[in-house]
XYZ file of C-alpha atoms in Angstrom:
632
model
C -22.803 -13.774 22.579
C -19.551 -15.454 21.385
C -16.750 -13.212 20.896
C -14.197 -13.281 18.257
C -10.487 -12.312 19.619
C -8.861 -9.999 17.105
C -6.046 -11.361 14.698
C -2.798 -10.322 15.937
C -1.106 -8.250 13.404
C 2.077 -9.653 12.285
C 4.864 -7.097 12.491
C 6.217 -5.941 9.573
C 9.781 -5.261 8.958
C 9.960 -1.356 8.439
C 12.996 0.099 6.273
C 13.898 2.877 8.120
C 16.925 5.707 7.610
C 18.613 3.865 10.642
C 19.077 0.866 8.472
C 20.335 2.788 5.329
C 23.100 3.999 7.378
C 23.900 0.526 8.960
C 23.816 -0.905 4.931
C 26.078 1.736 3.998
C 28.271 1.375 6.632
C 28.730 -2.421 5.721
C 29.684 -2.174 2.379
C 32.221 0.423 3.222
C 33.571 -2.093 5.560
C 33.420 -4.692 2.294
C 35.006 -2.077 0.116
C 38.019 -1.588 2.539
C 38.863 -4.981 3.412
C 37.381 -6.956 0.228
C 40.977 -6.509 -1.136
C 43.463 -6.332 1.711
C 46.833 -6.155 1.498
C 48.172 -9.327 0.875
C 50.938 -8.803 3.711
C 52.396 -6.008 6.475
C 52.914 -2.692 4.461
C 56.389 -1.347 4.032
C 57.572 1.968 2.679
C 57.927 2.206 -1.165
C 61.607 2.466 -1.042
C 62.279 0.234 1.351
C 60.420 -2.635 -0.575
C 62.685 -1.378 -3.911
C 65.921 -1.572 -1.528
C 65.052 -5.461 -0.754
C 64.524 -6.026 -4.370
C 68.011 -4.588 -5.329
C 69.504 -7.004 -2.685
C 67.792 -9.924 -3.691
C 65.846 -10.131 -0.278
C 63.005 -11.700 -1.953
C 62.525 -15.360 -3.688
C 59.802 -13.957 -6.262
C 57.351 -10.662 -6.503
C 53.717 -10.439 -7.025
C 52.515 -7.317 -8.967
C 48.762 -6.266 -8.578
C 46.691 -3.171 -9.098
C 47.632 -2.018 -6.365
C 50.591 -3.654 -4.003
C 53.993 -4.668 -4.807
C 54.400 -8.010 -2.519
C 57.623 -9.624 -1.916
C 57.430 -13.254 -0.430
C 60.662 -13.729 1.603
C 62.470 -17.188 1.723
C 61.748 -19.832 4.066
C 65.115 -19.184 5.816
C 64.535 -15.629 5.715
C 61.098 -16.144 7.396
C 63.091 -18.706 10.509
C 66.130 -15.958 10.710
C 66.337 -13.238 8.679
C 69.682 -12.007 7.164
C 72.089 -9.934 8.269
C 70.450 -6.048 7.625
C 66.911 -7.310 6.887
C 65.601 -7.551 10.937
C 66.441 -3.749 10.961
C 64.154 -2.889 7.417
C 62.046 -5.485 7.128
C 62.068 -8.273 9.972
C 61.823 -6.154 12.919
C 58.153 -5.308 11.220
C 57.494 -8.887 9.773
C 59.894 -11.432 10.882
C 56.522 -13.026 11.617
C 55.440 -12.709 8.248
C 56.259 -14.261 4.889
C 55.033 -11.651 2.788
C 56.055 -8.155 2.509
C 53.754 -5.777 0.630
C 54.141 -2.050 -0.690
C 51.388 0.393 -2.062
C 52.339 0.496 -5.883
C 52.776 3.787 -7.414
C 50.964 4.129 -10.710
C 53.950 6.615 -12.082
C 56.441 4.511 -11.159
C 58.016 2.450 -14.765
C 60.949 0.954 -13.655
C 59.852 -1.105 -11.504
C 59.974 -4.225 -13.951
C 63.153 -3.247 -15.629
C 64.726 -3.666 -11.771
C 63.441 -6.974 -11.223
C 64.606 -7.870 -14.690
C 68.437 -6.456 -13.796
C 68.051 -8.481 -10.747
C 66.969 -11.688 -11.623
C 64.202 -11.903 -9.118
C 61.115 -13.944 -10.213
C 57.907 -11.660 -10.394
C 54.409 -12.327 -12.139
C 51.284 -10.413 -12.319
C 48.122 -10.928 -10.185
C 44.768 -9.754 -11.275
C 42.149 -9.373 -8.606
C 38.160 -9.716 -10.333
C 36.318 -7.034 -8.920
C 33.960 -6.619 -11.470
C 30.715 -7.268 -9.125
C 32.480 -4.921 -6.289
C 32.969 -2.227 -8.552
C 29.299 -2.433 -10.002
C 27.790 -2.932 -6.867
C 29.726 0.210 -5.058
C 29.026 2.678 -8.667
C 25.460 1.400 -9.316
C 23.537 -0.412 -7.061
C 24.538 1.529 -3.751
C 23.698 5.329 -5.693
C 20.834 4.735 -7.458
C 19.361 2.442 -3.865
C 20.262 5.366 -1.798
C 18.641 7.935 -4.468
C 15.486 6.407 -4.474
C 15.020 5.691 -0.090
C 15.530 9.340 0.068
C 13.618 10.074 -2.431
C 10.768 8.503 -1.534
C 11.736 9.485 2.361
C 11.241 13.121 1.189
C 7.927 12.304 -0.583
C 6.844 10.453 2.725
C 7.274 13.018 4.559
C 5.123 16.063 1.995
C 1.843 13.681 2.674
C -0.158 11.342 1.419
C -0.962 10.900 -2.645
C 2.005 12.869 -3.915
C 4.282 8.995 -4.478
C 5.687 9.267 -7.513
C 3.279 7.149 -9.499
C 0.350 8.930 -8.430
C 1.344 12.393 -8.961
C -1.296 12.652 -11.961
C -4.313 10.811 -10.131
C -7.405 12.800 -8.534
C -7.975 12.369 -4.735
C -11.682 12.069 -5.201
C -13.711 9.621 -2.539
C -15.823 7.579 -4.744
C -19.088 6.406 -3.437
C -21.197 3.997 -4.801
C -24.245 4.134 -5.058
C -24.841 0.951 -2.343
C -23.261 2.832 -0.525
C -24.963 5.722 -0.577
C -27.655 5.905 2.922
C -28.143 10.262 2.695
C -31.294 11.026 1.183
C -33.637 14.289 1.294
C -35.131 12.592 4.657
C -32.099 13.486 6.316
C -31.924 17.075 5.139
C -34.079 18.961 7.270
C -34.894 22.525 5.977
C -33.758 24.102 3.014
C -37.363 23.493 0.803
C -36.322 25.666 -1.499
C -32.858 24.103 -2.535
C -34.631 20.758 -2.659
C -37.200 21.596 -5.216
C -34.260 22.704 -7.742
C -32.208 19.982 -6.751
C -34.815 17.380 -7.977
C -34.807 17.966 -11.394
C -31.430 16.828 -11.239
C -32.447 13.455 -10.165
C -35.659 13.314 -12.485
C -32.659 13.721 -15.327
C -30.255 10.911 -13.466
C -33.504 8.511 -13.247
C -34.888 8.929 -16.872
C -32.767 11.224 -18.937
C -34.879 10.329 -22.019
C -37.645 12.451 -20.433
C -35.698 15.299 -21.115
C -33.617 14.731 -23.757
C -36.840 13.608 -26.420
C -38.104 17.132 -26.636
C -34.743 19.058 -27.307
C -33.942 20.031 -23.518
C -30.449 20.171 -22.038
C -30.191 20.148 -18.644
C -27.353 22.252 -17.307
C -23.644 21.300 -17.201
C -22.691 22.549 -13.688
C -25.008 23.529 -10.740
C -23.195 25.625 -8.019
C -24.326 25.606 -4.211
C -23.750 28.966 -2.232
C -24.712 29.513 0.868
C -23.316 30.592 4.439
C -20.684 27.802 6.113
C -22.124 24.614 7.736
C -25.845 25.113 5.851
C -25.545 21.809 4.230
C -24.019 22.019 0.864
C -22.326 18.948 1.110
C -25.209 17.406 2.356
C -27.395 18.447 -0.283
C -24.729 16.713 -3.168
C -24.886 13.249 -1.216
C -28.601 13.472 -1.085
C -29.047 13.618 -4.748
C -26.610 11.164 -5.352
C -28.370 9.100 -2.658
C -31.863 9.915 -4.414
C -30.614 9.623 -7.728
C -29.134 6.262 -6.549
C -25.864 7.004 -8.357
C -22.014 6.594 -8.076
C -21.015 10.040 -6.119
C -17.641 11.615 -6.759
C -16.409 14.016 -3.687
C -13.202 16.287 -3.904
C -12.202 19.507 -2.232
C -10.978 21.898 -4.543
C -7.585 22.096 -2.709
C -6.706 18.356 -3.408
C -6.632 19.865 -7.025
C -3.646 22.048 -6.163
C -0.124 20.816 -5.504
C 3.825 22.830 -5.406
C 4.386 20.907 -8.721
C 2.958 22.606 -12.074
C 0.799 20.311 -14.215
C -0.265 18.527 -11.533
C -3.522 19.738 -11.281
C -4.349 19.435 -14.357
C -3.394 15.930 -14.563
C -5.974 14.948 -11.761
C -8.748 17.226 -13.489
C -8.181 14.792 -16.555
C -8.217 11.865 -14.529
C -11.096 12.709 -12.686
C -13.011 13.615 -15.728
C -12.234 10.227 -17.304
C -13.109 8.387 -14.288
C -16.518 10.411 -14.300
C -17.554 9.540 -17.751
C -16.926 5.633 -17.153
C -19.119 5.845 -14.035
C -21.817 7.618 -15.862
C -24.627 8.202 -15.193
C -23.212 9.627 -12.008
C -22.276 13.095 -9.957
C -19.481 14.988 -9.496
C -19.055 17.403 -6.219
C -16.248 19.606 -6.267
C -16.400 21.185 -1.999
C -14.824 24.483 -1.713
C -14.701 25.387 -5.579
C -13.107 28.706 -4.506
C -9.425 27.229 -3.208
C -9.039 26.297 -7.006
C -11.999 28.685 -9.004
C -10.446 32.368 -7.547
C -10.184 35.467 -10.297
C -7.337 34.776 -12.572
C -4.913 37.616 -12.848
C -4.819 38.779 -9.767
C -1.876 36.638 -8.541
C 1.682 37.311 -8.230
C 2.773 34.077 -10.956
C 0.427 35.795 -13.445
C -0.805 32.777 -15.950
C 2.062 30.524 -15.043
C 0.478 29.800 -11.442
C -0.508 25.894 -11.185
C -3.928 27.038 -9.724
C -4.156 29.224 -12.651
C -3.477 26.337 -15.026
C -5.845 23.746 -12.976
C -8.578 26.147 -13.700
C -8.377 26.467 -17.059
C -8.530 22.468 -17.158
C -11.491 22.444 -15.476
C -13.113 25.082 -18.006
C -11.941 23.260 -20.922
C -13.552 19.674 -19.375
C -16.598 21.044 -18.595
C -16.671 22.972 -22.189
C -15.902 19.438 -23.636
C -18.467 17.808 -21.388
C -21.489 16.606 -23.266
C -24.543 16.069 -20.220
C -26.163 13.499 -22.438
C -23.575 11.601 -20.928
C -25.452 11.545 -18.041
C -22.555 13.107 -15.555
C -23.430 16.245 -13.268
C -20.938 18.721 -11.973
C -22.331 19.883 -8.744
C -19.659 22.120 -6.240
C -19.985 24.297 -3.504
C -18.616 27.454 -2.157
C -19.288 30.153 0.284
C -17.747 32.955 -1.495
C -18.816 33.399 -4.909
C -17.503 36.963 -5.740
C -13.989 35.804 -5.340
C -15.023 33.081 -8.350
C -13.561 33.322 -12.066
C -16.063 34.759 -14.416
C -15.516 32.011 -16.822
C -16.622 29.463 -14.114
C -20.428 31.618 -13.740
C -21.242 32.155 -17.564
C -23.870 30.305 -19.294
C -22.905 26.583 -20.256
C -20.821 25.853 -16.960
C -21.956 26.861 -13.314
C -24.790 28.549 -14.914
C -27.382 27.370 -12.652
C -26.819 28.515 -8.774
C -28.859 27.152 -5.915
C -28.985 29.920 -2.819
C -28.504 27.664 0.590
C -29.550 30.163 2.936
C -29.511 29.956 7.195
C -32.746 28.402 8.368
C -35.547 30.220 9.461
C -37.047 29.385 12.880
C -39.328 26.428 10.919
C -36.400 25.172 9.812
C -34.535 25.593 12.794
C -36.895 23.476 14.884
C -36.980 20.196 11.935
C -33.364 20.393 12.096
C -33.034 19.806 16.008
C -36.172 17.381 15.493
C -33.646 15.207 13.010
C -30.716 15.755 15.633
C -32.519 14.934 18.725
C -33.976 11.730 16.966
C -31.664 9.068 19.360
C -31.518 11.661 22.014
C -32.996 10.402 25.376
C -35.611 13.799 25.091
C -37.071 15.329 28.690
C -40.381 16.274 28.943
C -39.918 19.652 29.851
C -38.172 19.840 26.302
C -39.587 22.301 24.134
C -37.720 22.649 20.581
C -39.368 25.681 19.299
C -37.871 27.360 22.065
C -34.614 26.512 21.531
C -35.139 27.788 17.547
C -36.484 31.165 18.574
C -33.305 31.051 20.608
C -30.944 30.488 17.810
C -31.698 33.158 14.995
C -28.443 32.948 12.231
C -27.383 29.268 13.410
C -27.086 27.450 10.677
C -27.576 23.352 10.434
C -23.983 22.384 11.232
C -24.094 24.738 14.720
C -27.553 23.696 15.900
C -25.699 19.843 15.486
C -23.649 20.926 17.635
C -26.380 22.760 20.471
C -27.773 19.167 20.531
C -24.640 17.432 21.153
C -23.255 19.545 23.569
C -26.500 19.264 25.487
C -26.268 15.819 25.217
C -22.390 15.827 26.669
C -23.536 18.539 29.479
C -26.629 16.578 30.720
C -23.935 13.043 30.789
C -21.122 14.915 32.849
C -24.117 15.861 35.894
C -25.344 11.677 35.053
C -28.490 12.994 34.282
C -30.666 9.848 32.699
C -32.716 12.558 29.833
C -31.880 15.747 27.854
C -33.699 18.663 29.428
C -34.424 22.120 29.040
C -31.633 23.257 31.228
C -28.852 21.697 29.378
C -30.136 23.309 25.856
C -30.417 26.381 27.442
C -26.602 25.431 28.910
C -25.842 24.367 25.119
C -26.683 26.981 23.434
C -25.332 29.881 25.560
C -21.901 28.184 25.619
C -22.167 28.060 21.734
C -23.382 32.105 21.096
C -21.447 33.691 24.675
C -18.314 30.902 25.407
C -17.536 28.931 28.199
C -18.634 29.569 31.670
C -15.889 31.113 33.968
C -16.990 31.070 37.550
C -13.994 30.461 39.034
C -12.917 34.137 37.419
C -12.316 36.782 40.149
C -14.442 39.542 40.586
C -13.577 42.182 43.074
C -16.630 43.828 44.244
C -16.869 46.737 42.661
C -15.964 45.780 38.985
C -19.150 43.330 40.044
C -21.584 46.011 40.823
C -20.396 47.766 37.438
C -20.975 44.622 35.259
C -24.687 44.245 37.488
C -25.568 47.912 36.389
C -24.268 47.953 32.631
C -26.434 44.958 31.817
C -29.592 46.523 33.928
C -29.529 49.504 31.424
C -29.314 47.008 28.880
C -32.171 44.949 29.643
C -34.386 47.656 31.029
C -33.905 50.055 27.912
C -35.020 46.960 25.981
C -38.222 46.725 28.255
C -39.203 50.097 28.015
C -38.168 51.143 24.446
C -40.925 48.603 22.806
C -37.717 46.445 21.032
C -39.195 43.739 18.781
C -36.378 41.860 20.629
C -37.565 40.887 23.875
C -35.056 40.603 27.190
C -34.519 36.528 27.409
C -31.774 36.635 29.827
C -29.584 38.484 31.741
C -26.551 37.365 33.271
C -23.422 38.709 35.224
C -21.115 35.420 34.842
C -18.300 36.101 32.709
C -18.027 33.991 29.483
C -15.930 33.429 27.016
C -12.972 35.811 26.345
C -13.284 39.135 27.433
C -17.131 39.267 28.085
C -18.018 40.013 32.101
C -21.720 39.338 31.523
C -24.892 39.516 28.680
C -28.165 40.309 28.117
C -29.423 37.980 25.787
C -32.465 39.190 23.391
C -34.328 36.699 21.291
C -36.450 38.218 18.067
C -40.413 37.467 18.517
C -39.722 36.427 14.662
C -37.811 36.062 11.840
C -37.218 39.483 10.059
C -36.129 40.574 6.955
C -36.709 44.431 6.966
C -36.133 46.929 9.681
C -37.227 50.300 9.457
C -35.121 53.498 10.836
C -37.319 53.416 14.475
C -36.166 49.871 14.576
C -32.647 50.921 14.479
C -32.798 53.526 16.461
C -34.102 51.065 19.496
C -30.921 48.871 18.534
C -28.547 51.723 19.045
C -30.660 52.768 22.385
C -30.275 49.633 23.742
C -26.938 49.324 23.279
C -26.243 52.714 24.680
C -27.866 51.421 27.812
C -24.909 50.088 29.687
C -23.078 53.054 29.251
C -25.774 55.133 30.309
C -26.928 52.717 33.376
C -22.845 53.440 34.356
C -22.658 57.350 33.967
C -26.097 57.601 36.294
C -25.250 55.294 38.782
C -21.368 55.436 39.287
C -20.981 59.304 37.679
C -18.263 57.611 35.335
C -17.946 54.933 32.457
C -15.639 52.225 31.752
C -13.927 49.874 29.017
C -16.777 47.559 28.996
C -19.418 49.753 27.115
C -16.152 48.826 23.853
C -18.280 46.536 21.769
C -21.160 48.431 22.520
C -20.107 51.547 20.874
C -18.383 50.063 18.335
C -21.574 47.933 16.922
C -23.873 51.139 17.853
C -21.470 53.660 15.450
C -21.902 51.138 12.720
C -25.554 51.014 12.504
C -25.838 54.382 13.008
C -23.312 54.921 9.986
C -24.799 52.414 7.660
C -27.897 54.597 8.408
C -26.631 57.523 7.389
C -24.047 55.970 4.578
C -26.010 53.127 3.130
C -30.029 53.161 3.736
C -30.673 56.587 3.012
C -31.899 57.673 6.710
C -29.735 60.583 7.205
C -30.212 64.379 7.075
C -27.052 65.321 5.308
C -27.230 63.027 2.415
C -31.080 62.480 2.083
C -31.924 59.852 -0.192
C -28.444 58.790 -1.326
C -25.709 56.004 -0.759
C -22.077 56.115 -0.432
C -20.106 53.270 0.217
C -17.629 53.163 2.476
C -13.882 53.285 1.875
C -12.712 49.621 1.038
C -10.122 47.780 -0.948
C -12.033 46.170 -4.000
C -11.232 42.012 -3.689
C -11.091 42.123 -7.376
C -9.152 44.464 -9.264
C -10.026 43.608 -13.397
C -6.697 44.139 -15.654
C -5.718 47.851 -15.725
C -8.483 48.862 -13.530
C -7.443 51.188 -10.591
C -9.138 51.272 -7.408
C -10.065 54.864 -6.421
C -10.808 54.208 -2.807
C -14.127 56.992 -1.675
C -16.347 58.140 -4.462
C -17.415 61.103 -1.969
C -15.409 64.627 -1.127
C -13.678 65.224 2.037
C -16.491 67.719 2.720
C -18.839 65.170 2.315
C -17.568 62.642 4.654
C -17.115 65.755 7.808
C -20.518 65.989 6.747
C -21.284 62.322 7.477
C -19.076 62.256 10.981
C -21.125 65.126 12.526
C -24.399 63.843 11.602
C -22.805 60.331 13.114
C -21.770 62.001 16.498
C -24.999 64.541 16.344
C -27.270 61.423 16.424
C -25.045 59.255 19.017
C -24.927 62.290 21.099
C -29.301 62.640 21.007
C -29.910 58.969 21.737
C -27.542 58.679 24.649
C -28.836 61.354 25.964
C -32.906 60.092 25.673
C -31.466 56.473 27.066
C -29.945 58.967 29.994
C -32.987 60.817 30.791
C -35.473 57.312 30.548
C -32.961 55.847 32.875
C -32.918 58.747 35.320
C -36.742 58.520 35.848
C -36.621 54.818 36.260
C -33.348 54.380 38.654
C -35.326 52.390 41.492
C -36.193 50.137 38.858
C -32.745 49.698 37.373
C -30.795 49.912 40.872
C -33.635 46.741 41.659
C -32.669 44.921 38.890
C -29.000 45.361 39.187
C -29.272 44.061 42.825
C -30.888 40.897 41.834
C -27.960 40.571 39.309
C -25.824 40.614 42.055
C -27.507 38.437 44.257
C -28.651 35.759 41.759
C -25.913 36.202 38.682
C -28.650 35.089 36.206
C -32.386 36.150 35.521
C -34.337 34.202 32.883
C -37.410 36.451 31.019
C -39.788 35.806 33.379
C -37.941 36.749 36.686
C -36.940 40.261 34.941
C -40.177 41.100 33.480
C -41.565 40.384 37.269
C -39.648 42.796 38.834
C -40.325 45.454 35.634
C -44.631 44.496 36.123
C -44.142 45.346 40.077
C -42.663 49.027 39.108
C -45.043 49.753 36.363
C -48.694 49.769 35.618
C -48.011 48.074 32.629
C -44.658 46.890 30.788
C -44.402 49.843 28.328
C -45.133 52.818 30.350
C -42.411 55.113 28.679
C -41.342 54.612 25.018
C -38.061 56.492 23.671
């Protein structure tokens, strides 16, 4: 194959501030000696004493000097006197020059009493004078002005202060279509209407319809909204417009609403084509609720946007598509019936949709055949399309560090706990005992989990500290997607977080700081139970919310913090400690009739660091007659 050697770049010269200073620096030079003196300087009064003696054969008067030119003879040997005022300076010299004092009159009426010849001298420093007062200012104005505007970023030159930053795509060069969204069915379906319109508006437009004027994409981070605008620009085979809503917003007011106009414009002489607006919330938020009040540029970028797409007419054949992932920070005006009206939910993938997305990912991976994909989904319930991207990459980088020639099993498994539990540390030091204590807590863990009948079954247990602060895990994958739990199901949650704690108070007759997290997520369940689904005793069949400031305060509306009494919420904390109290203690007492078991388990912890599911549920089978043998 013939190679082409790369054009050398030619080097550009590069104005820099270094060269200001040396251009400044050499007209000062030019300024001070452009107009010299036209001789050695003298005192004033010592240049009026030779012109009272008739020192000089004639004077030259300028703007500035008073110059004497001394007489031949006086230039070969000076008379008697002069050597001591004037020749022992310049008895090289045939000039003698004084500064002129503006306020001095009589000059000419002396040379007149004298005799002495004198004329006037006028020096043309017209171009000087303009280039020092004009040229030099208004050059060094603009270097540092545009130095300043260099150095605020890119797009805010002073010519392009009103233009939109939007990436326009054409539709050649457009290659994302549905094909490459995996998932997400439901999104899809709504989503092609919109290119049904872009292909053959007429189909809609002859009987009276109007399709809508913005369609708004929520949804989670990383699900794919962005994803989903290129596709149906890519189906729809139509220019694509793509801005972040913070490219609206700059430090100078109007700005933003310049480039909403300008984008706007550009939109409707690319029609038929789409608009996508990422992150509408850095320029959609609540109005009002600043400290600038109306005057705030995001404020006044907004209301360009509402009055566009108020003025927008879809026969045009332009579509407003944006995204966010936190509508109930969004304007009103933005969500009301002839704008965003239309909302399309995208949601985290269920395992189905977990598996087609790592199916597109691993496409040009070199797969293993031990590989097994639906695996790695049931593994990865709440990862959304942008982190299971990343599961297959890093798997990809883990299995090319160890020069292994295919992907396997391992280095998902590898991938994926370094994405949900951090980095490996096993170079961290462990004294022994703190070991034993980590071995223990996850034991009652992953045997509470066992023998509590949790619809989340033990995966894997390990003892290798991860991440920031955690010494070990026991990692419990769902048997399937669920959408409802019922108050049995939450009690097995709390019970199996309780387990460490428990596993340490039998074992070691004393707890420590690493049962933190565990309380802390077990107290909220336990209070959204008794606060929010209506499980409690105390409260019965009633909700109260929680204490919180509300994001969005309307005009003159005053937060009042708790709807509930002070009575009600001592009410709330007893019933919270009553039932914490009863399930520790029924983890306590299962774990007490079961300690060979969990003293077995924790030793293989210790010896091994790491059991997968079927090395723990071997040891639990060889204790029991069968895996559930006590339920809590």
């Amino acid at each position: 194959m013939r190679t082409v050697p790369p054009k050398k770049q030619s080097k550009r010269f590069k104005f820099t501030f270094g060269y200001l200073t040396l251009g400044l620096l050499a007209l000062l030079l030019f300024n001070l000696f452009s107009s010299p003196p036209p001789g050695k300087v003298v005192p004033y009064s010592d240049m009026k004493e030779s012109i009272r003696k008739k020192e000089f054969d004639q004077v030259w008067l300028t703007d500035q000097f008073v110059v004497g030119v001394l007489p031949e003879t006086a230039v070969k040997s000076p008379p008697a006197g002069t050597e001591k005022r004037i020749g022992q300076w310049f008895s090289d010299s045939s000039r003698v020059a004084a500064v002129r004092p503006a306020a001095d009159q009589d000059l000419i009426k002396l040379l007149d009493e004298v005799g002495t010849k004198y004329q006037v001298k006028y020096e043309n420093t017209a171009f000087r004078d303009f280039l020092m007062t004009w040229i030099l200012p208004i050059a060094a104005m603009l270097f540092l002005w545009g130095f300043v505007l260099k150095r605020m970023g890119p797009g805010t030159e002073v010519m392009t202060f009103g233009k939109n930053k939007a990436r326009l795509q054409a539709e050649a060069d457009l290659k994302t279509t549905f094909a490459d969204v995996a998932g997400q069915d439901e999104a899809k379906e709504e989503l092609k209407e919109i290119i049904e319109f872009l292909r053959a508006p007429k189909r809609f437009t002859v009987l009276g319809g109007k399709l809508p004027k913005g369609i708004l994409l929520v949804g989670p981070p990383g699900t794919g909204k962005t994803l989903l605008g290129r596709a149906v620009a890519g189906e729809a085979k139509v220019p694509f417009f793509n801005i972040s809503g913070s490219d609206f917003v700059e430090m100078f007011v109007g700005v933003g609403a310049a480039r909403v106009r300008d984008l706007f414009q550009q939109a409707k002489s690319k029609a038929p084509c789409i608009v996508f607006i990422d992150e509408l919330d850095a320029v959609g938020k609540a109005r009002g609720i600043g400290m600038m009040g109306g005057h705030d540029e995001r404020e006044q970028t907004l209301n360009q946007i509402l009055v566009e797409i108020d003025g927008f007419d879809t026969q045009a054949g332009v579509i407003i598509m944006a995204a966010t992932n936190r509508p109930e920070i969004l304007d009103p005006a933005l969500l009301r019936a002839g704008r965003f009206d239309r909302h399309v939910f995208v949601g985290r993938p269920d395992v189905k949709e977990r598996q087609a997305i790592l199916e597109l990912h691993t496409k040009n991976v070199k797969k293993g055949p031990d590989l097994n994909l639906e695996t790695i989904a049931k593994r990865t319930p709440g990862l959304v399309g942008a982190d299971l991207a990343n599961v297959v990459n890093e798997a990809a980088l883990l299995a090319a560090r160890v020069n292994a020639t295919q992907v396997e099993m391992k280095h998902f498994e590898q991938a994926v706990d370094r994405i949900l539990t951090g980095l490996e540390k096993k170079n961290r030091v462990i004294n022994r005992k703190e070991k034993e204590i980590v071995a223990h807590h996850e034991a009652g863990h992953a045997l509470v989990a066992a023998l509590g009948n949790s619809t989340d079954k033990v995966h894997k247990i390990t003892i290798i500290p991860r991440g920031i602060g955690a010494l070990g895990f026991t990692l419990q994958l769902p048997t399937e997607d669920r959408y409802l739990m019922t108050r049995e199901e939450l009690l097995q949650k709390v019970d199996v977080l309780l387990g460490g704690r428990a596993s340490e108070s039998i074992v070691f007759q004393d707890v420590s700081t690493g049962a933190h997290d565990d309380l802390q997520r077990a107290t909220e369940i336990v209070r959204s139970m008794v606060t929010q689904y209506g499980m409690g005793k105390t409260l019965g069949p009633v909700t109260v919310e929680r204490e919180r400031t509300p994001l969005l305060v309307a005009q003159g509306e005053i937060s009042t913090g708790k709807n509930f009494s002070e009575e009600t919420a001592r009410q709330i904390d007893e019933e919270i400690k009553a039932i914490m109290a009863g399930r520790l203690d029924r983890v306590i007492s299962l774990l007490k009739q079961n300690l060979p078991l969990l003293k077995e388990i924790a030793q293989e912890l210790l010896e091994k660091e790491t059991l997968n599911e079927e090395e723990f549920h071997a040891i639990v089978q060889r204790h029991l007659e069968k895996p559930v043998s006590t339920a809590v």
